Coordinates of C-alpha atoms in Angstrom, one line a residue:
Chain M
M249 CA -166.1 -51.7 52.4
K250 CA -164.2 -54.7 53.8
W251 CA -165.1 -56.8 50.7
L252 CA -163.7 -54.1 48.5
S253 CA -160.3 -54.3 50.2
E254 CA -160.5 -58.1 50.0
V255 CA -161.1 -57.9 46.2
Y256 CA -158.3 -55.3 45.9
G257 CA -156.0 -57.6 47.9
L258 CA -156.8 -60.5 45.5
F259 CA -155.2 -58.7 42.6
V260 CA -152.7 -56.2 44.1
D261 CA -149.7 -56.9 46.3
D262 CA -147.4 -54.2 45.1
P263 CA -149.2 -51.2 43.6
K264 CA -146.1 -50.0 41.8
L265 CA -145.8 -53.3 40.0
V266 CA -149.5 -53.0 39.0
L267 CA -148.8 -49.5 37.6
M268 CA -145.8 -50.7 35.7
A269 CA -147.8 -53.6 34.2
L270 CA -150.6 -51.2 33.1
V271 CA -148.0 -48.9 31.5
S272 CA -146.5 -51.9 29.7
L273 CA -150.0 -52.8 28.4
A274 CA -150.5 -49.2 27.2
V275 CA -147.1 -49.3 25.4
A276 CA -148.2 -52.6 23.7
L277 CA -151.5 -51.0 22.7
G278 CA -149.6 -48.0 21.2
L279 CA -147.3 -50.2 19.2
G280 CA -150.3 -52.3 18.0
A281 CA -152.1 -49.1 17.0
I282 CA -149.2 -47.9 14.7
G283 CA -149.0 -51.3 13.1
L284 CA -146.1 -52.9 14.9
H285 CA -148.2 -55.9 16.0
A286 CA -145.4 -58.5 16.1
I287 CA -142.9 -56.3 18.0
A288 CA -145.6 -55.3 20.5
G289 CA -145.6 -58.9 22.0
V290 CA -141.8 -58.9 22.5
V291 CA -141.9 -55.4 24.0
L292 CA -144.8 -56.3 26.3
F293 CA -143.0 -59.4 27.6
L294 CA -139.7 -57.5 28.2
L295 CA -141.5 -54.6 30.0
I296 CA -143.5 -57.0 32.3
A297 CA -140.4 -59.1 33.0
G298 CA -138.4 -56.0 33.8
S299 CA -141.3 -54.8 36.1
I300 CA -141.2 -58.0 38.0
M301 CA -137.4 -57.7 38.5
V302 CA -137.6 -54.1 39.6
S303 CA -140.5 -54.9 42.0
V304 CA -138.7 -57.7 43.8
E305 CA -135.4 -55.8 44.0
R306 CA -137.2 -52.9 45.7
H307 CA -138.8 -55.1 48.3
Chain S
M34 CA -160.2 -80.0 26.7
N35 CA -157.8 -77.2 27.3
Y36 CA -154.8 -78.8 29.1
Y37 CA -153.1 -75.5 30.0
V38 CA -156.2 -74.3 31.8
L39 CA -156.8 -77.6 33.4
L40 CA -153.2 -77.8 34.8
A41 CA -153.2 -74.2 36.1
A42 CA -156.6 -74.6 37.8
L43 CA -155.6 -78.0 39.3
L44 CA -152.3 -76.6 40.7
A45 CA -153.9 -73.4 42.0
A46 CA -156.8 -75.2 43.5
S47 CA -154.6 -77.8 45.2
V48 CA -152.4 -75.2 46.8
E49 CA -155.3 -73.1 48.1
F50 CA -157.3 -76.1 49.3
V51 CA -154.2 -77.4 51.2
E52 CA -154.2 -74.1 53.1
A53 CA -158.0 -74.4 53.7
L54 CA -157.6 -78.0 54.9
T55 CA -155.1 -76.8 57.6
I56 CA -157.7 -74.4 59.0
V57 CA -160.5 -77.1 58.8
L58 CA -158.2 -79.6 60.6
A59 CA -157.3 -77.1 63.3
V60 CA -161.1 -76.4 63.9
G61 CA -161.7 -80.2 63.9
T62 CA -158.9 -80.8 66.4
V63 CA -160.1 -78.1 68.8
N64 CA -163.9 -78.1 68.3
G65 CA -164.7 -81.5 66.8
F66 CA -165.1 -82.4 63.1
K67 CA -168.9 -81.8 62.9
P68 CA -168.8 -78.0 62.9
A69 CA -165.6 -78.1 60.8
L70 CA -167.2 -80.2 58.1
R71 CA -170.5 -78.2 58.2
G72 CA -168.5 -74.9 57.7
T73 CA -166.6 -76.5 54.8
L74 CA -169.7 -77.8 53.1
F75 CA -171.4 -74.4 53.3
A76 CA -168.3 -72.7 51.9
V77 CA -167.9 -75.1 49.0
A78 CA -171.6 -74.6 48.2
A79 CA -171.1 -70.8 48.3
L80 CA -168.1 -71.0 46.0
V81 CA -169.8 -73.3 43.5
A82 CA -172.8 -70.9 43.4
L83 CA -170.4 -67.9 42.9
V84 CA -168.8 -69.7 39.9
L85 CA -172.1 -70.6 38.3
V86 CA -173.8 -67.2 38.7
L87 CA -170.8 -65.1 37.7
G88 CA -169.7 -67.5 35.0
L89 CA -173.1 -67.7 33.3
A90 CA -173.6 -63.9 33.6
V91 CA -170.2 -63.2 32.1
L92 CA -170.5 -65.6 29.2
R93 CA -174.0 -64.5 28.4
F94 CA -173.7 -60.7 28.6
V95 CA -170.1 -59.8 27.8
P96 CA -168.7 -60.0 24.2
I97 CA -165.7 -62.3 23.9
D98 CA -163.3 -59.6 22.7
V99 CA -164.1 -57.2 25.6
L100 CA -164.0 -60.2 28.0
R101 CA -160.6 -61.4 26.9
G102 CA -159.2 -57.9 27.3
V103 CA -160.6 -57.3 30.8
I104 CA -160.0 -60.9 32.0
G105 CA -156.5 -60.9 30.5
V106 CA -155.5 -57.7 32.5
L107 CA -157.0 -59.2 35.7
L108 CA -155.3 -62.5 35.1
L109 CA -152.0 -60.7 34.5
L110 CA -152.3 -58.7 37.8
F111 CA -153.3 -61.8 39.7
G112 CA -150.4 -63.8 38.2
L113 CA -147.9 -61.0 39.0
K114 CA -149.0 -61.1 42.6
W115 CA -148.3 -64.8 42.8
I116 CA -145.0 -64.7 40.9
R117 CA -143.7 -61.8 43.0
K118 CA -144.4 -63.6 46.3
A119 CA -142.9 -66.8 44.9
I120 CA -139.6 -65.0 43.9
L121 CA -139.4 -63.3 47.3
R122 CA -140.0 -66.7 49.1
F123 CA -137.4 -68.6 47.0
S124 CA -134.8 -65.9 47.5
G125 CA -135.3 -65.9 51.3
K126 CA -136.8 -62.4 51.4
K127 CA -140.1 -63.8 52.6
S128 CA -140.6 -66.9 54.8
L129 CA -141.7 -70.0 53.0
H130 CA -145.2 -71.2 53.7
D131 CA -145.2 -74.0 56.3
E132 CA -148.4 -75.9 56.9
S133 CA -147.4 -77.4 60.2
Q134 CA -146.6 -73.9 61.6
A135 CA -149.9 -72.6 60.3
F136 CA -151.7 -75.5 61.9
T137 CA -150.1 -74.9 65.3
R138 CA -150.8 -71.2 65.1
E139 CA -154.5 -71.8 64.2
V140 CA -154.9 -74.4 67.0
D141 CA -153.4 -72.0 69.6
R142 CA -155.7 -69.2 68.4
L143 CA -158.8 -71.4 68.6
R144 CA -157.9 -72.7 72.0
S145 CA -157.3 -69.2 73.4
Q146 CA -160.7 -68.1 72.0
K147 CA -162.6 -71.0 73.6
A148 CA -165.1 -70.8 70.7
G149 CA -168.4 -72.6 70.6
A150 CA -169.7 -74.8 67.8
F151 CA -171.1 -71.8 65.8
E152 CA -167.9 -69.8 65.9
A153 CA -165.9 -73.0 65.0
Q154 CA -168.2 -73.5 62.0
A155 CA -167.8 -69.9 61.0
T156 CA -164.0 -70.2 61.2
A157 CA -164.0 -73.2 58.9
F158 CA -166.4 -71.4 56.5
N159 CA -164.2 -68.3 56.4
G160 CA -161.0 -70.3 55.9
V161 CA -162.4 -72.4 53.0
F162 CA -164.3 -69.5 51.4
L163 CA -161.4 -67.0 51.5
E164 CA -158.8 -69.6 50.2
G165 CA -161.4 -70.8 47.6
L166 CA -162.0 -67.2 46.4
E167 CA -158.6 -67.3 44.6
V168 CA -159.7 -70.5 43.0
V169 CA -162.9 -68.9 41.9
V170 CA -161.0 -66.0 40.3
I171 CA -158.8 -68.5 38.4
V172 CA -161.7 -70.6 37.2
L173 CA -163.7 -67.6 36.1
T174 CA -160.8 -65.7 34.4
M175 CA -159.2 -68.7 32.7
G176 CA -162.5 -70.4 32.0
S177 CA -164.0 -67.3 30.3
A178 CA -160.9 -66.0 28.5
A179 CA -160.1 -69.4 26.9
R180 CA -163.8 -70.4 26.7
A181 CA -162.7 -73.4 28.6
Y182 CA -165.0 -73.5 31.7
P183 CA -165.2 -77.3 31.7
S184 CA -161.4 -77.6 31.8
A185 CA -161.1 -75.0 34.6
I186 CA -163.9 -76.5 36.7
L187 CA -162.5 -80.0 36.2
G188 CA -159.0 -78.9 37.2
A189 CA -160.3 -77.2 40.3
G190 CA -162.6 -80.2 41.1
I191 CA -159.7 -82.7 40.8
G192 CA -157.6 -80.4 43.1
L193 CA -160.4 -80.3 45.7
V194 CA -161.0 -84.1 45.6
L195 CA -157.2 -84.9 45.8
V196 CA -156.7 -82.6 48.8
L197 CA -159.9 -83.8 50.5
A198 CA -159.0 -87.5 50.0
L199 CA -155.5 -87.0 51.4
G200 CA -156.8 -84.9 54.3
V201 CA -159.4 -87.5 55.3
A202 CA -156.8 -90.3 54.9
L203 CA -154.1 -88.6 56.9
R204 CA -156.1 -86.4 59.3
A205 CA -153.0 -84.1 59.4
P206 CA -151.9 -81.0 57.5
L207 CA -150.4 -81.8 54.1
T208 CA -146.8 -80.7 55.0
K209 CA -145.2 -82.8 52.2
V210 CA -147.0 -81.1 49.4
P211 CA -144.5 -78.9 47.6
E212 CA -146.7 -75.8 48.0
N213 CA -144.1 -73.2 47.4
V214 CA -143.0 -74.8 44.1
M215 CA -146.6 -75.2 43.0
K216 CA -147.3 -71.5 43.8
F217 CA -144.2 -70.6 41.7
V218 CA -145.5 -72.6 38.7
V219 CA -149.0 -71.2 39.0
G220 CA -147.7 -67.7 39.2
V221 CA -145.7 -68.2 36.0
M222 CA -148.6 -69.8 34.2
L223 CA -151.1 -67.1 35.2
T224 CA -148.7 -64.3 34.3
S225 CA -148.1 -66.0 30.9
F226 CA -151.8 -66.4 30.2
G227 CA -152.5 -62.9 31.3
T228 CA -149.8 -61.4 29.0
F229 CA -151.1 -63.5 26.1
W230 CA -154.8 -62.7 26.4
A231 CA -154.3 -59.0 27.5
G232 CA -151.8 -58.6 24.7
S233 CA -154.1 -60.2 22.1
S234 CA -156.9 -57.9 22.9
L235 CA -154.6 -54.9 22.6
G236 CA -153.5 -55.7 19.1
V237 CA -150.4 -57.9 19.7
H238 CA -150.0 -60.7 17.1
W239 CA -148.4 -63.7 18.7
P240 CA -146.4 -65.3 15.9
L241 CA -147.3 -69.0 16.7
G242 CA -150.8 -68.4 18.1
E243 CA -151.4 -70.4 21.3
V244 CA -148.1 -72.1 21.0
S245 CA -146.5 -68.8 22.0
L246 CA -147.9 -69.5 25.5
I247 CA -145.2 -72.2 25.9
F248 CA -142.5 -69.7 25.1
L249 CA -144.0 -67.1 27.4
I250 CA -144.1 -69.7 30.2
A251 CA -140.4 -70.6 29.6
L252 CA -139.3 -67.0 29.4
Y253 CA -141.1 -66.0 32.6
L254 CA -139.6 -69.0 34.4
I255 CA -136.1 -67.8 33.3
T256 CA -137.0 -64.3 34.4
S257 CA -138.1 -65.6 37.8
W258 CA -134.9 -67.7 38.3
L259 CA -132.7 -64.8 37.3
S260 CA -134.5 -62.6 39.9
V261 CA -134.1 -65.3 42.6
G262 CA -130.4 -65.6 41.7
R263 CA -129.8 -61.8 41.8
L264 CA -131.7 -61.4 45.1
K265 CA -129.7 -64.3 46.7
K266 CA -126.4 -62.8 45.4
G267 CA -127.3 -59.4 46.8
E268 CA -128.2 -60.9 50.2
L269 CA -124.9 -62.8 50.2
R270 CA -122.9 -59.6 49.3
R271 CA -124.7 -57.7 52.2
E272 CA -123.8 -60.5 54.6
V273 CA -120.1 -60.5 53.6
A274 CA -120.0 -56.7 53.9

């Protein structure tokens, strides 16, 4: 199982940041699904940028 | 040729191989350069095999839309890890990476272990392979999402050759390479690519197509500098209080 934790470590440093990024992607998917394709990009960027700021502040 | 992909792969590979070179030089200093170079060669061969096998399998069997979605998400997570570490390093919340310190630490560790030729070779192999794994992830993700394997492989190859040439010429850790700045740039680029491709696969329409990538890179740079500034200010306020 050591290789599994190596692979996990390659992508995850702060699990909460990963969770926030996945939620941001889900929000973008939702906006795209209801036809707000152009706004979805701006919202996705703002949510991810906000997630980064929150994650580093909580360190 | 995809120059975004080439540049990101070149920077990421250079940074990772500089760290690998430090380990190889430490092994060479303590145990001689023969086992160090043997371990390095085996590791590079294993990494090339990994890129070829996984790259060909992914391109052959996974449809491009699914691929861009999955790869975009992985790239985003990978980029977020790099950008977070870079912000913490630049704001003083995490110590900056220092190759001369890493070299001394590794030499001390190897001397205390009194390792033989096989263990020395294994240490060099592990160092190069583990540092190179991040390069493999970048080559595979960016190469497949942008359908730009040649650019990604060329970028990583140039990085490897540059670091090897400097390492052989200097026979010392590359302490002058601005590793921390390069990591910052790579983190911003990977996060931007990840946002772009993951977003595209989820129904986001980027108004200017691939040109939007430049805006994403600029915006993430601004976000990062804002974060660094806020963290530094917070630290200063705590010190004053």
